[in-house]
Tab-separated table of C-alpha atoms and ligand atoms in Angstrom:
chain	number	residue	atom	x	y	z
A	1	UNK	CA	-39.317	-50.945	5.678
A	2	UNK	CA	-41.726	-49.013	3.486
A	3	UNK	CA	-40.476	-45.557	3.742
A	4	UNK	CA	-37.011	-43.817	3.714
A	5	UNK	CA	-34.942	-44.583	6.787
A	6	UNK	CA	-32.542	-42.207	8.302
A	7	UNK	CA	-29.199	-43.949	8.768
A	8	UNK	CA	-25.940	-42.602	10.613
A	9	UNK	CA	-22.923	-42.287	8.361
A	10	UNK	CA	-19.607	-40.657	7.918
A	11	UNK	CA	-19.409	-38.327	4.813
A	12	UNK	CA	-16.977	-36.068	2.968
A	13	UNK	CA	-18.916	-33.014	2.746
A	14	UNK	CA	-16.692	-31.435	-0.113
A	15	UNK	CA	-13.584	-32.244	-2.008
A	16	UNK	CA	-10.634	-32.757	0.182
A	17	UNK	CA	-12.586	-32.065	3.461
A	18	UNK	CA	-12.273	-34.140	6.275
A	19	UNK	CA	-15.023	-36.743	7.023
A	20	UNK	CA	-17.750	-35.966	9.586
A	21	UNK	CA	-20.727	-37.745	11.155
A	22	UNK	CA	-23.899	-37.104	9.430
A	23	UNK	CA	-27.199	-38.997	8.424
A	24	UNK	CA	-28.246	-40.274	5.111
A	25	UNK	CA	-31.605	-41.629	3.760
A	26	UNK	CA	-31.751	-45.209	2.517
A	27	UNK	CA	-34.531	-46.178	0.199
A	28	UNK	CA	-37.427	-48.324	1.247
A	29	UNK	CA	-36.871	-52.082	0.859
A	30	UNK	CA	-38.136	-52.867	-2.600
A	31	UNK	CA	-39.398	-56.342	-4.120
A	32	UNK	CA	-35.893	-57.506	-4.760
A	33	UNK	CA	-33.904	-55.540	-2.169
A	34	UNK	CA	-32.297	-56.696	0.882
A	35	UNK	CA	-31.628	-54.590	3.931
A	36	UNK	CA	-28.135	-55.018	5.365
A	37	UNK	CA	-27.008	-54.074	8.882
A	38	UNK	CA	-23.439	-53.143	7.989
A	39	UNK	CA	-20.864	-54.441	10.569
A	40	UNK	CA	-17.553	-53.532	9.017
A	41	UNK	CA	-16.369	-51.368	6.158
A	42	UNK	CA	-12.871	-51.392	4.846
A	43	UNK	CA	-10.903	-48.191	3.791
A	44	UNK	CA	-9.637	-48.533	0.263
A	45	UNK	CA	-7.247	-46.188	-1.350
A	46	UNK	CA	-9.891	-45.475	-3.977
A	47	UNK	CA	-11.850	-43.878	-1.222
A	48	UNK	CA	-9.271	-41.344	-0.747
A	49	UNK	CA	-8.766	-40.739	-4.417
A	50	UNK	CA	-12.518	-40.027	-4.991
A	51	UNK	CA	-12.859	-37.849	-1.625
A	52	UNK	CA	-9.946	-35.767	-3.252
A	53	UNK	CA	-11.690	-35.702	-6.551
A	54	UNK	CA	-8.403	-36.996	-7.798
A	55	UNK	CA	-10.271	-39.039	-10.644
A	56	UNK	CA	-12.549	-36.189	-11.579
A	57	UNK	CA	-15.775	-34.606	-10.556
A	58	UNK	CA	-17.425	-36.480	-7.770
A	59	UNK	CA	-20.767	-36.450	-6.054
A	60	UNK	CA	-20.865	-34.731	-2.618
A	61	UNK	CA	-21.605	-35.134	0.120
A	62	UNK	CA	-19.804	-38.445	-0.346
A	63	UNK	CA	-20.134	-41.524	1.972
A	64	UNK	CA	-17.236	-43.775	0.765
A	65	UNK	CA	-17.004	-47.454	1.465
A	66	UNK	CA	-17.247	-50.405	-1.076
A	67	UNK	CA	-15.749	-53.163	1.243
A	68	UNK	CA	-18.974	-53.918	3.000
A	69	UNK	CA	-19.686	-56.857	5.274
A	70	UNK	CA	-22.892	-57.248	7.315
A	71	UNK	CA	-25.926	-59.081	8.079
A	72	UNK	CA	-29.403	-59.247	6.274
A	73	UNK	CA	-32.147	-57.971	8.411
A	74	UNK	CA	-35.083	-57.664	6.121
A	75	UNK	CA	-35.761	-58.934	2.582
A	76	UNK	CA	-38.290	-57.746	-0.036
A	77	UNK	CA	-41.216	-60.072	-1.091
A	78	UNK	CA	-39.434	-61.129	-4.442
A	79	UNK	CA	-36.023	-61.961	-2.840
A	80	UNK	CA	-35.096	-65.572	-3.246
A	81	UNK	CA	-31.260	-65.673	-2.615
A	82	UNK	CA	-31.105	-64.328	0.946
A	83	UNK	CA	-32.977	-64.262	4.172
A	84	UNK	CA	-32.716	-62.410	7.552
A	85	UNK	CA	-29.590	-63.526	9.311
A	86	UNK	CA	-27.529	-64.230	6.221
A	87	UNK	CA	-23.781	-62.859	6.271
A	88	UNK	CA	-23.459	-60.833	3.092
A	89	UNK	CA	-21.036	-58.484	1.523
A	90	UNK	CA	-21.312	-55.802	-1.095
A	91	UNK	CA	-18.404	-54.402	-3.186
A	92	UNK	CA	-17.814	-51.558	-5.684
A	93	UNK	CA	-21.098	-51.570	-7.557
A	94	UNK	CA	-24.732	-52.000	-6.663
A	95	UNK	CA	-26.386	-52.244	-10.105
A	96	UNK	CA	-25.664	-52.468	-13.787
A	97	UNK	CA	-27.586	-52.529	-17.010
A	98	UNK	CA	-28.127	-56.270	-16.728
A	99	UNK	CA	-28.490	-56.909	-20.404
A	100	UNK	CA	-25.305	-56.103	-22.027
A	101	UNK	CA	-22.695	-58.629	-23.326
A	102	UNK	CA	-20.611	-58.046	-20.366
A	103	UNK	CA	-23.474	-58.192	-17.773
A	104	UNK	CA	-24.658	-61.427	-19.265
A	105	UNK	CA	-21.248	-62.788	-18.886
A	106	UNK	CA	-20.900	-62.013	-15.316
A	107	UNK	CA	-18.491	-59.173	-16.050
A	108	UNK	CA	-20.717	-56.632	-14.818
A	109	UNK	CA	-17.810	-54.244	-13.791
A	110	UNK	CA	-17.249	-53.729	-17.573
A	111	UNK	CA	-21.098	-53.039	-18.214
A	112	UNK	CA	-21.357	-51.103	-21.450
A	113	UNK	CA	-23.858	-48.650	-19.812
A	114	UNK	CA	-21.525	-48.330	-16.703
A	115	UNK	CA	-22.202	-49.903	-13.340
A	116	UNK	CA	-23.853	-47.961	-10.556
A	117	UNK	CA	-20.968	-47.415	-8.183
A	118	UNK	CA	-21.690	-48.173	-4.559
A	119	UNK	CA	-20.982	-44.522	-3.716
A	120	UNK	CA	-20.016	-41.497	-5.573
A	121	UNK	CA	-22.464	-42.788	-8.349
A	122	UNK	CA	-26.125	-42.253	-9.324
A	123	UNK	CA	-28.923	-44.932	-9.058
A	124	UNK	CA	-30.820	-45.484	-12.474
A	125	UNK	CA	-33.470	-42.834	-11.062
A	126	UNK	CA	-30.659	-40.250	-10.516
A	127	UNK	CA	-30.467	-40.537	-6.725
A	128	UNK	CA	-27.014	-40.410	-5.383
A	129	UNK	CA	-25.416	-43.507	-4.113
A	130	UNK	CA	-24.117	-43.833	-0.517
A	131	UNK	CA	-21.441	-46.416	0.576
A	132	UNK	CA	-20.328	-48.465	3.461
A	133	UNK	CA	-19.331	-46.003	6.040
A	134	UNK	CA	-22.862	-46.122	7.490
A	135	UNK	CA	-24.923	-48.345	9.532
A	136	UNK	CA	-27.226	-49.765	6.860
A	137	UNK	CA	-27.475	-50.483	3.314
A	138	UNK	CA	-30.457	-51.368	0.953
A	139	UNK	CA	-29.301	-53.219	-2.155
A	140	UNK	CA	-30.826	-55.497	-4.928
A	141	UNK	CA	-30.056	-58.926	-3.898
A	142	UNK	CA	-28.337	-59.736	-7.209
A	143	UNK	CA	-25.547	-57.267	-6.216
A	144	UNK	CA	-24.810	-59.005	-3.006
A	145	UNK	CA	-22.566	-61.984	-2.254
A	146	UNK	CA	-22.578	-64.469	0.469
A	147	UNK	CA	-19.853	-64.541	3.102
A	148	UNK	CA	-18.785	-68.125	3.712
A	149	UNK	CA	-18.952	-69.277	7.312
A	150	UNK	CA	-15.204	-69.779	7.593
A	151	UNK	CA	-14.564	-66.042	7.288
A	152	UNK	CA	-15.188	-63.541	10.033
A	153	UNK	CA	-17.040	-60.138	8.756
A	154	UNK	CA	-14.172	-57.960	9.886
A	155	UNK	CA	-11.334	-59.793	7.835
A	156	UNK	CA	-13.955	-60.539	5.089
A	157	UNK	CA	-14.675	-56.840	4.504
A	158	UNK	CA	-11.580	-55.964	2.501
A	159	UNK	CA	-12.128	-58.975	0.165
A	160	UNK	CA	-14.882	-57.177	-1.385
A	161	UNK	CA	-12.509	-54.834	-3.218
A	162	UNK	CA	-8.936	-55.689	-2.325
A	163	UNK	CA	-9.502	-59.306	-2.520
A	164	UNK	CA	-11.501	-59.448	-5.847
A	165	UNK	CA	-9.231	-56.801	-7.599
A	166	UNK	CA	-6.203	-58.901	-7.242
A	167	UNK	CA	-7.951	-62.335	-7.500
A	168	UNK	CA	-9.579	-61.398	-10.749
A	169	UNK	CA	-6.386	-60.694	-12.880
A	170	UNK	CA	-4.389	-63.417	-11.082
A	171	UNK	CA	-6.933	-65.887	-12.254
A	172	UNK	CA	-7.312	-64.314	-15.840
A	173	UNK	CA	-3.378	-64.304	-16.387
A	174	UNK	CA	-3.221	-67.933	-15.171
A	175	UNK	CA	-1.223	-67.370	-11.845
A	176	UNK	CA	-0.415	-70.876	-10.587
A	177	UNK	CA	2.295	-73.606	-10.191
A	178	UNK	CA	5.276	-72.746	-12.285
A	179	UNK	CA	4.436	-69.078	-12.706
A	180	UNK	CA	6.535	-66.281	-11.347
A	181	UNK	CA	4.309	-63.421	-10.015
A	182	UNK	CA	5.687	-60.014	-8.802
A	183	UNK	CA	3.393	-57.839	-6.656
A	184	UNK	CA	4.336	-54.171	-6.637
A	185	UNK	CA	3.275	-52.361	-3.364
A	186	UNK	CA	2.443	-54.265	-0.091
A	187	UNK	CA	-0.634	-52.350	0.910
A	188	UNK	CA	-4.298	-53.242	0.967
A	189	UNK	CA	-4.460	-54.763	-2.481
A	190	UNK	CA	-1.008	-55.958	-2.487
A	191	UNK	CA	-0.991	-58.012	0.527
A	192	UNK	CA	-4.033	-59.804	-0.664
A	193	UNK	CA	-2.318	-60.313	-4.017
A	194	UNK	CA	0.484	-62.075	-2.219
A	195	UNK	CA	-1.875	-64.207	-0.219
A	196	UNK	CA	-3.945	-65.182	-3.160
A	197	UNK	CA	-1.165	-65.787	-5.653
A	198	UNK	CA	0.717	-67.838	-3.021
A	199	UNK	CA	-2.432	-69.992	-2.518
A	200	UNK	CA	-2.842	-70.407	-6.238
A	201	UNK	CA	0.584	-71.994	-6.291
A	202	UNK	CA	2.675	-69.372	-7.805
A	203	UNK	CA	5.978	-68.282	-6.864
A	204	UNK	CA	5.586	-64.831	-5.382
A	205	UNK	CA	7.992	-61.841	-5.172
A	206	UNK	CA	7.140	-58.545	-3.486
A	207	UNK	CA	8.493	-55.276	-4.908
A	208	UNK	CA	8.103	-52.748	-2.142
A	209	UNK	CA	9.644	-49.356	-1.904
A	210	UNK	CA	11.837	-50.414	1.025
A	211	UNK	CA	12.507	-53.632	3.053
A	212	UNK	CA	10.527	-52.291	5.948
A	213	UNK	CA	7.621	-54.815	5.632
A	214	UNK	CA	9.738	-57.754	4.477
A	215	UNK	CA	9.075	-60.030	7.379
A	216	UNK	CA	5.379	-59.542	6.905
A	217	UNK	CA	5.697	-60.179	3.258
A	218	UNK	CA	7.434	-63.336	3.735
A	219	UNK	CA	4.859	-64.452	6.416
A	220	UNK	CA	1.970	-63.689	4.063
A	221	UNK	CA	3.412	-65.982	1.495
A	222	UNK	CA	6.044	-64.180	-0.517
A	223	UNK	CA	9.087	-66.251	-1.483
A	224	UNK	CA	11.185	-63.319	-2.315
A	225	UNK	CA	11.092	-59.537	-1.276
A	226	UNK	CA	13.094	-56.656	-2.915
A	227	UNK	CA	13.150	-53.005	-2.380
A	228	UNK	CA	12.563	-50.794	-5.462
A	229	UNK	CA	14.647	-47.962	-4.004
A	230	UNK	CA	17.705	-50.186	-4.566
A	231	UNK	CA	18.790	-50.011	-8.269
A	232	UNK	CA	20.327	-53.430	-8.003
A	233	UNK	CA	16.886	-54.921	-7.676
A	234	UNK	CA	16.061	-53.977	-11.336
A	235	UNK	CA	19.348	-55.485	-12.680
A	236	UNK	CA	18.906	-58.648	-10.535
A	237	UNK	CA	15.393	-59.443	-11.548
A	238	UNK	CA	15.536	-58.558	-15.227
A	239	UNK	CA	13.560	-60.971	-17.400
A	240	UNK	CA	12.156	-62.993	-14.510
A	241	UNK	CA	8.363	-62.754	-14.275
A	242	UNK	CA	5.455	-64.132	-16.026
A	243	UNK	CA	3.141	-61.712	-14.326
A	244	UNK	CA	3.764	-58.410	-12.636
A	245	UNK	CA	0.738	-56.933	-10.773
A	246	UNK	CA	1.012	-53.334	-9.798
A	247	UNK	CA	-1.213	-52.227	-6.996
A	248	UNK	CA	0.637	-48.788	-6.664
A	249	UNK	CA	-1.676	-45.694	-6.043
A	250	UNK	CA	0.936	-43.342	-7.635
A	251	UNK	CA	2.670	-43.145	-11.092
A	252	UNK	CA	5.580	-45.659	-11.616
A	253	UNK	CA	8.547	-45.745	-14.038
A	254	UNK	CA	6.679	-48.569	-16.040
A	255	UNK	CA	9.531	-49.002	-18.508
A	256	UNK	CA	11.852	-50.247	-15.616
A	257	UNK	CA	9.227	-52.674	-14.544
A	258	UNK	CA	8.346	-54.026	-17.971
A	259	UNK	CA	12.132	-54.954	-18.362
A	260	UNK	CA	11.541	-57.449	-15.255
A	261	UNK	CA	9.126	-59.369	-17.507
A	262	UNK	CA	9.981	-62.710	-19.462
A	263	UNK	CA	9.178	-62.778	-23.043
A	264	UNK	CA	5.214	-62.874	-23.341
A	265	UNK	CA	5.087	-61.758	-19.851
A	266	UNK	CA	2.219	-59.385	-18.725
A	267	UNK	CA	2.308	-56.141	-16.468
A	268	UNK	CA	-1.129	-55.961	-15.076
A	269	UNK	CA	-2.058	-52.637	-13.418
A	270	UNK	CA	-4.773	-52.410	-10.964
A	271	UNK	CA	-3.334	-49.191	-9.122
A	272	UNK	CA	-5.328	-46.118	-10.308
A	273	UNK	CA	-2.970	-43.203	-9.830
A	274	UNK	CA	-4.540	-39.758	-10.230
A	275	UNK	CA	-1.761	-38.825	-12.879
A	276	UNK	CA	-0.893	-40.389	-16.211
A	277	UNK	CA	2.041	-42.726	-16.613
A	278	UNK	CA	4.553	-42.424	-19.504
A	279	UNK	CA	5.598	-45.585	-21.570
A	280	UNK	CA	8.317	-46.125	-24.041
A	281	UNK	CA	6.829	-48.665	-26.588
A	282	UNK	CA	10.285	-50.360	-27.095
A	283	UNK	CA	9.854	-51.707	-23.561
A	284	UNK	CA	6.835	-53.783	-24.923
A	285	UNK	CA	8.263	-54.456	-28.240
A	286	UNK	CA	11.481	-55.912	-26.805
A	287	UNK	CA	9.842	-58.923	-25.231
A	288	UNK	CA	6.581	-59.295	-26.826
A	289	UNK	CA	5.256	-58.086	-23.556
A	290	UNK	CA	1.756	-57.108	-22.537
A	291	UNK	CA	0.690	-54.162	-20.811
A	292	UNK	CA	-2.767	-54.682	-19.372
A	293	UNK	CA	-5.294	-53.475	-16.743
A	294	UNK	CA	-7.947	-55.006	-14.645
A	295	UNK	CA	-10.896	-53.645	-12.720
A	296	UNK	CA	-12.490	-55.137	-9.562
A	297	UNK	CA	-14.479	-58.212	-10.643
A	298	UNK	CA	-18.026	-59.486	-11.432
A	299	UNK	CA	-20.505	-60.736	-8.934
A	300	UNK	CA	-20.051	-64.424	-9.896
A	301	UNK	CA	-16.375	-64.156	-9.555
A	302	UNK	CA	-16.481	-62.107	-6.317
A	303	UNK	CA	-18.459	-65.068	-4.779
A	304	UNK	CA	-15.726	-67.527	-6.222
A	305	UNK	CA	-13.108	-65.443	-4.749
A	306	UNK	CA	-14.788	-65.413	-1.289
A	307	UNK	CA	-15.293	-69.219	-1.467
A	308	UNK	CA	-11.662	-69.621	-2.508
A	309	UNK	CA	-10.491	-67.313	0.326
A	310	UNK	CA	-12.605	-69.298	2.887
A	311	UNK	CA	-11.141	-72.528	1.618
A	312	UNK	CA	-7.798	-71.513	1.983
A	313	UNK	CA	-8.169	-69.507	5.235
A	314	UNK	CA	-7.361	-66.088	3.467
A	315	UNK	CA	-8.631	-62.996	5.439
A	316	UNK	CA	-7.274	-59.493	5.189
A	317	UNK	CA	-4.673	-58.525	7.763
A	318	UNK	CA	-6.656	-55.625	9.380
A	319	UNK	CA	-6.576	-52.826	11.917
A	320	UNK	CA	-10.024	-52.280	13.190
A	321	UNK	CA	-10.684	-48.538	13.850
A	322	UNK	CA	-13.596	-46.456	15.244
A	323	UNK	CA	-15.394	-43.979	12.949
A	324	UNK	CA	-13.689	-40.957	14.584
A	325	UNK	CA	-10.133	-42.445	13.503
A	326	UNK	CA	-11.282	-42.309	9.737
A	327	UNK	CA	-9.473	-39.127	8.912
A	328	UNK	CA	-6.205	-40.348	10.697
A	329	UNK	CA	-6.454	-43.576	8.912
A	330	UNK	CA	-6.756	-41.736	5.535
A	331	UNK	CA	-3.486	-39.983	6.272
A	332	UNK	CA	-1.693	-43.156	7.326
A	333	UNK	CA	-2.887	-44.866	3.964
A	334	UNK	CA	-1.559	-41.856	2.059
A	335	UNK	CA	1.752	-42.292	3.811
A	336	UNK	CA	2.065	-45.976	2.935
A	337	UNK	CA	1.501	-46.650	6.620
A	338	UNK	CA	-1.054	-49.226	6.680
A	339	UNK	CA	-0.710	-52.947	7.905
A	340	UNK	CA	-2.617	-53.745	5.591
A	341	UNK	CA	-6.110	-52.630	5.718
A	342	UNK	CA	-8.063	-50.160	7.907
A	343	UNK	CA	-11.619	-51.507	8.703
A	344	UNK	CA	-14.285	-49.376	10.345
A	345	UNK	CA	-16.383	-50.949	13.103
A	346	UNK	CA	-19.639	-49.341	11.915
A	347	UNK	CA	-21.159	-49.768	15.266
A	348	UNK	CA	-19.075	-46.651	16.201
A	349	UNK	CA	-20.589	-44.293	13.494
B	1	NAP	P1	-2.652	-48.736	-0.424
B	1	NAP	O1	-3.170	-49.673	0.742
B	1	NAP	O2	-2.301	-47.392	-0.111
B	1	NAP	O3	-1.369	-49.496	-1.090
B	1	NAP	C1	-0.754	-49.071	-2.106
B	1	NAP	C2	0.780	-49.422	-1.973
B	1	NAP	O4	1.539	-48.847	-3.125
B	1	NAP	C3	1.387	-48.786	-0.588
B	1	NAP	O5	1.230	-49.569	0.469
B	1	NAP	C4	3.038	-48.709	-1.128
B	1	NAP	O6	3.355	-50.074	-0.925
B	1	NAP	C5	2.849	-48.696	-2.514
B	1	NAP	N1	3.139	-47.117	-3.013
B	1	NAP	C6	2.400	-45.960	-2.564
B	1	NAP	N2	2.870	-44.923	-3.054
B	1	NAP	C7	4.015	-45.218	-3.793
B	1	NAP	C8	4.884	-44.560	-4.674
B	1	NAP	N3	4.919	-43.232	-4.846
B	1	NAP	N4	5.790	-45.400	-5.324
B	1	NAP	C9	5.819	-46.649	-5.309
B	1	NAP	N5	4.971	-47.400	-4.377
B	1	NAP	C10	4.012	-46.689	-3.791
B	1	NAP	O7	-3.710	-48.636	-1.503
B	1	NAP	P2	-4.939	-49.802	-1.989
B	1	NAP	O8	-6.115	-49.610	-1.402
B	1	NAP	O9	-4.174	-51.168	-2.010
B	1	NAP	O10	-5.031	-49.350	-3.498
B	1	NAP	C11	-4.010	-49.307	-4.373
B	1	NAP	C12	-4.309	-48.617	-5.620
B	1	NAP	O11	-5.325	-49.594	-6.366
B	1	NAP	C13	-5.083	-47.355	-5.636
B	1	NAP	O12	-4.811	-46.423	-6.659
B	1	NAP	C14	-6.684	-47.694	-5.787
B	1	NAP	O13	-7.451	-46.602	-6.122
B	1	NAP	C15	-6.518	-48.795	-6.908
B	1	NAP	N6	-7.496	-49.667	-6.925
B	1	NAP	C16	-7.927	-50.154	-8.034
B	1	NAP	C17	-8.908	-50.972	-8.278
B	1	NAP	C18	-9.365	-51.662	-9.690
B	1	NAP	O14	-10.364	-52.110	-9.923
B	1	NAP	N7	-8.430	-51.715	-10.591
B	1	NAP	C19	-9.704	-51.555	-7.079
B	1	NAP	C20	-9.314	-51.120	-5.952
B	1	NAP	C21	-8.209	-50.080	-5.801
B	1	NAP	P3	4.862	-50.230	-0.307
B	1	NAP	O15	4.949	-49.410	0.893
B	1	NAP	O16	5.069	-51.787	-0.093
B	1	NAP	O17	5.948	-49.767	-1.323
B	2	ZN	ZN1	-11.511	-50.303	-3.551
B	3	ZN	ZN1	-24.379	-54.174	-18.769
């Protein structure tokens, strides 16, 4: 491909507006680029936050989608890692500075110059980036990962964000045998956190707003399941957890959750609510507790996560939808009515 290609896509034309079908231009395949025929794209709650400009000013029209799974159809002359026919994924970023301390350590998500986001971002030359709700994507080979044979593309797509965003902190805070992990929120991220923490050997408790999804939670690998709408949950579970991973998209009463940690326990937040949370410092002081956050994961760790998921047979629980159902799916995600990830069949775009 030597010239710009016109590609069908679904875009948010303006903040909070419904998505509609459109076309976008993809750049020519450069020396180190691969052209991906996108097969499936997951819907992450982050897509909705950004479409609503909930995290601040955004780039419109916006083609969301950073849980991308597809097949390589063309490679540039300098490409060494992939060839046509390979099954690949692309997550939340498509470039970074490649030379800062964090890029060198494979922690590109913390690049000092900022990553180039897969959508709602700008390439180094200033061009807007467009995400996975589209048929094709051109990306530098260093920012794609290989999808192992054991995972089908539809259940693999959500791993590119929901999978790595939960795998990375669970690894970093050493979830494993003998560790008690609580996961707050059984949505897209939360259900992968349960599967992954269980596969790592930790004892897993789900803290959900209600007991509505209890059977699912236990089937996915949770040992215990509690409703946070019940005050008794907070007295019964006091001081029990080594790690609490919050995947909640809205502000939480953090102090109440911090009291559920053991001494030296860590509350790790991956949820990215649009409004700030309040915190009473005594909730940390009281048990030498840590309040932390974590952002997605680097390219190397994303590959490690995919290999781990393939080895343990962990794909996302998905509902495949056609492109004309995206707006309805957004409403259901906002209403915590997702089991557990919507995935767009991009052939319908
Ligand atoms: P999701 O599928 O909507 O799941 C969020 C879950 O949080 C819901 O299913 C619900 O679980 C719970 N929840 C929702 N509103 C709540 C409220 N008001 N109070 C208590 N619990 C509530 O969203 P997601 O795609 O997993 O994303 C979750 C959050 O992580 C979003 O804010 C997203 O932007 C963020 N995120 C961050 C990163 C990162 O790098 N840190 C990466 C991806 C996503 P129950 O029904 O079980 O209560
Ligand atoms: Zn995401
Ligand atoms: Zn960097």
